[in-house]
Amino acid sequence: MVFVGFGFLMVFLHRYGFSSVGFTFLLAAFALQWSTLVQGFLHSFHGSHIHVSVESMVSADFCAGALLISFGAVLGKTGPAQLLLMALLEVLLFGTNEFVLLDLLGARDAGGSMTIHTFGAYFGLVVSRVLYRPWLEKSKHRQSSTYHSDLFAMIGTIFLWIFWPSFNSAPTSLGDTQHRTALNTYYSLAASTLSTFALSALVGRDGRLDMVHVQNAALAGGVVVGTSGEMMLTPFGALAAGFLAGTVSTLGYKFLTPILESKFKVQDTCGVHNLHGMPGVLGALLGVLVTALTTHQAYGDGLQAVFPLIAEGQRGATSQAVYQLLGLCVTMAFALVGGSLVGFLLRLPFLDSPPDSQCYEDQMCWEVPGECTDEAQVPLSVEEPDTRA
Amino acid sequence: MVFVGFGFLMVFLHRYGFSSVGFTFLLAAFALQWSTLVQGFLHSFHGSHIHVSVESMVSADFCAGALLISFGAVLGKTGPAQLLLMALLEVLLFGTNEFVLLDLLGARDAGGSMTIHTFGAYFGLVVSRVLYRPWLEKSKHRQSSTYHSDLFAMIGTIFLWIFWPSFNSAPTSLGDTQHRTALNTYYSLAASTLSTFALSALVGRDGRLDMVHVQNAALAGGVVVGTSGEMMLTPFGALAAGFLAGTVSTLGYKFLTPILESKFKVQDTCGVHNLHGMPGVLGALLGVLVTALTTHQAYGDGLQAVFPLIAEGQRGATSQAVYQLLGLCVTMAFALVGGSLVGFLLRLPFLDSPPDSQCYEDQMCWEVPGECTDEAQVPLSVEEPDTRA
Amino acid sequence: MVFVGFGFLMVFLHRYGFSSVGFTFLLAAFALQWSTLVQGFLHSFHGSHIHVSVESMVSADFCAGALLISFGAVLGKTGPAQLLLMALLEVLLFGTNEFVLLDLLGARDAGGSMTIHTFGAYFGLVVSRVLYRPWLEKSKHRQSSTYHSDLFAMIGTIFLWIFWPSFNSAPTSLGDTQHRTALNTYYSLAASTLSTFALSALVGRDGRLDMVHVQNAALAGGVVVGTSGEMMLTPFGALAAGFLAGTVSTLGYKFLTPILESKFKVQDTCGVHNLHGMPGVLGALLGVLVTALTTHQAYGDGLQAVFPLIAEGQRGATSQAVYQLLGLCVTMAFALVGGSLVGFLLRLPFLDSPPDSQCYEDQMCWEVPGECTDEAQVPLSVEEPDTRA
């Protein structure tokens, strides 16, 4: 079931046309195979064989998710060779980070607030920072959306919304824990949708809503409960978390993205900082908080499924919470350092980066049918013959 | 799985652009939370706590379904404040009606022919009647569809078609009953699709098919077996029911909708009367018939799952059928009385109803990108300067 | 779950507009009912009753899949009456072929490389050959795609990609066999996606990618493991098979389709020969190979689920492989002979075949909204009045 979740991350990026959807497809297929190998070496390498199973499919999906989030930050400004190199390295880093967090530190991160969203977003943002293009203005006219492309993107949003509860609950233990995760995700998503609409109308001109906010910020509720979804968050906690995530994300689109670009020289095409970065960090911190409040009587017999180390008496709740916080720091370190290194590698000249004036342009890499291309919007300088006189 | 069904009700309304899909999203998110509360108070209120579970998610989905059906009737003619007030009140009425039907009367309505479709459609139609706009002609030019918007709507239709068997069988007992419900729904949908194509060609100009019929009437087969799907309808019965529903629905679009508007002053934007209203009532009556024919030997051990009251000897088949019929009457009463009251409330002036000339217009509430807006279709009255003489 | 797979075969054909999606919907609904009857007579006819179950739904879906593949070959060149007659006869032939293969020969074909893909593709190609239109050039200007129609088709591709593992594993035994099938399909799809991108860039002008290749050839990996998916293919075998299938399919689109049309007079609208025909035959041969290598120790207790006849000692691995090969020959015979007969029947004049100049034209059968129709692309022969002199 969960396998579906990642697919729509692709559709969601539809609005920049063939390249978005095509390269997302390519990167996902590549990441699925490569991360099966990488995670196989790290997790299930027994006697020179890698054991594959449905769980390894789910892990590989999650890795592809993180890669696609990073892709969202550099979308339209990178060529296919750059993207494949980025995928190659990011999958390695993702696997190592996940191994450190889940296996070495024993942190819990079922829906991947840290491993997927925080890692993917900040990795992509740092790469985008290193690849900063001061003359991107030349391609600005191709960056806008159209009425139909917004509707396409909305299909992606609705799918993600619907499958997010399954996505977050996929790697949790069957039974009560899985149901709890799905319900928490669901309440959080519903709350973030409401707060997004409210905020978008509040900050909009004449109270008008902005489609970009609805497409993206409405999903922030799913990101924010990625870590704490399997824990005893309570429905009220999920609603509050979702409300907060929707608010932060919408305000981020409105106010933070322009500042990021002008002050910090980070060109974040899809706004992954608002949808994945900030809600991911919020979600990790929420996980720390909920972990610190863990008690034996709240979970009963279910404690073994969520916090095996606490149930076995090896750790207390506070100590587990410290490890969760440590997990967030490790993730940020991996994302920032890894992203910088990968970013500098991507600047190697033989990787065919598109020129500043050809960003967001399908014709660089695709055979495009005649009509309705972005090209058609470029004003033609018609020279009048005027051979009269 | 079933959770998906409702999502595409949203996509299905795509053709009026941002407002359709955006407000549907908003209303669904609102209804999911509010109806969990309302149904929690009515069904599972134990010691000042509401117990939530996967069943309460399914119930809330069903409630959102009814709300979106009503939204279909008033689509394009109401502002966001009106819609939210409508949602607030309709969820309350839906919960009460469902409680009366299922818990007090002991009627069976697994797929919601009565509780969802009949209630949602007639509620919306009455609201639309009260909000009648005699000068809606001013916005008529924006009510038409385009080639691409029809294809978008078709995506919604196909999804609904595919998920309807899961949707109808979701709340039934596991095992035989669930399989029977899925199969009955499936045969009924297939039959209604065929009859829709046949009828649409028969009544069309030069035997041409009409996309509106295919988009909508093909789904009537799913509505009509909402009550009787879990019963011993037999495949032949399901095929006959679907055939009838497709026929009635197609004829309704062709002949009844114009009469409804001109004679009864009901402006039914999406034709919910044809897709949900009439097939819903038909489905409820079919449920009465099939219930009256219930025998112990036809169901065997499965009787307990479908008709617990008959299995326990508290009611006979005929008496259960009478309760089913009573359920339909109660539903109609709730829909008509409730719809009138809510309609009058929605006429309160501070609710910002859009003016007659601004119906079906995204720019009232959304930031719309430059090209391809409906605005572009408005004929411009170009005044020729003619300063020659 | 699997039921979803076939639905998107429909969406996949979106790009020729209303007729594609509408007729696909009609044919699928018709085939589902008719094939339930046909397969019921052949497989589960007990005491004048046909037993229906969830398995018969899956079988009927598979039959609809084969029919839609054939539809892809004749798309745009046939009227609705022709299509319904074709459906009527093809479902009969499909049922008979499947009965001979699975029940009489005892061949294994879980995902239908032979019964669905090879049969459907060659049946459709032969029909298209018999219906050859030498003057199809007159409609050539309507055969191209547009930017938005390619994006619509991409939605179909992604859905098919996601649901193919479920599709192939649906009819296999629960447990290990089902997981193995899903994993094999998944690896094969990922490999064919990569090889498609690589090949498409290699053969394209200036290294540009072609959307048609990505939309179609990326799925060839799912076709090629249709027979061998449930067997001990090993992940490496699945990757190799997928890589080969993607390569063959992409090269087919680039080089073979034009030759097929000019030399063999087969007008293959959707390129089903490349996506279903060749990968299907490859898949059947791969099945022969993997079957011949079957050993008791590789499967252990799982042998009964995959090869019951070998497990019971009635056949050796080689003998089973011969039967598999025989199954492919029988399928080709059914497809070629059956396709010819049906093709000649479809040439009957009262079936209203569209004229050469009206192919790929929605207005023949549909009420089309004013703007954006294909009609708009027809060059108008504006006669200049020039009454001056």
mmCIF file of C-alpha atoms in Angstrom, chain C residues 2 20 22 29 46 73 98 122 128 148 166 187 213 229 280 340 349-350 389:
data_model
loop_
_atom_site.group_PDB
_atom_site.id
_atom_site.type_symbol
_atom_site.label_atom_id
_atom_site.label_comp_id
_atom_site.label_asym_id
_atom_site.label_seq_id
_atom_site.Cartn_x
_atom_site.Cartn_y
_atom_site.Cartn_z
ATOM 1 C CA VAL C 2 -5.101 -5.337 -8.104
ATOM 2 C CA SER C 20 -9.857 7.068 -26.110
ATOM 3 C CA GLY C 22 -14.671 7.040 -23.269
ATOM 4 C CA ALA C 29 -17.311 -2.338 -18.598
ATOM 5 C CA HIS C 46 -21.610 -26.215 -11.609
ATOM 6 C CA ALA C 73 -3.494 -1.019 -31.881
ATOM 7 C CA GLU C 98 -6.622 -19.089 -21.326
ATOM 8 C CA TYR C 122 -0.783 -9.724 -31.790
ATOM 9 C CA SER C 128 -5.089 -3.494 -37.635
ATOM 10 C CA HIS C 148 -0.806 18.695 -21.838
ATOM 11 C CA SER C 166 0.188 -5.835 -7.356
ATOM 12 C CA TYR C 187 13.112 -4.753 -9.840
ATOM 13 C CA HIS C 213 9.590 6.212 -24.951
ATOM 14 C CA GLY C 229 7.615 -13.333 -11.843
ATOM 15 C CA GLY C 280 5.372 -10.430 -23.942
ATOM 16 C CA SER C 340 -7.631 -12.263 -39.044
ATOM 17 C CA PRO C 349 -19.928 -2.193 -44.315
ATOM 18 C CA PHE C 350 -22.857 -1.732 -41.904
ATOM 19 C CA ALA C 389 -10.730 45.061 -59.566
#
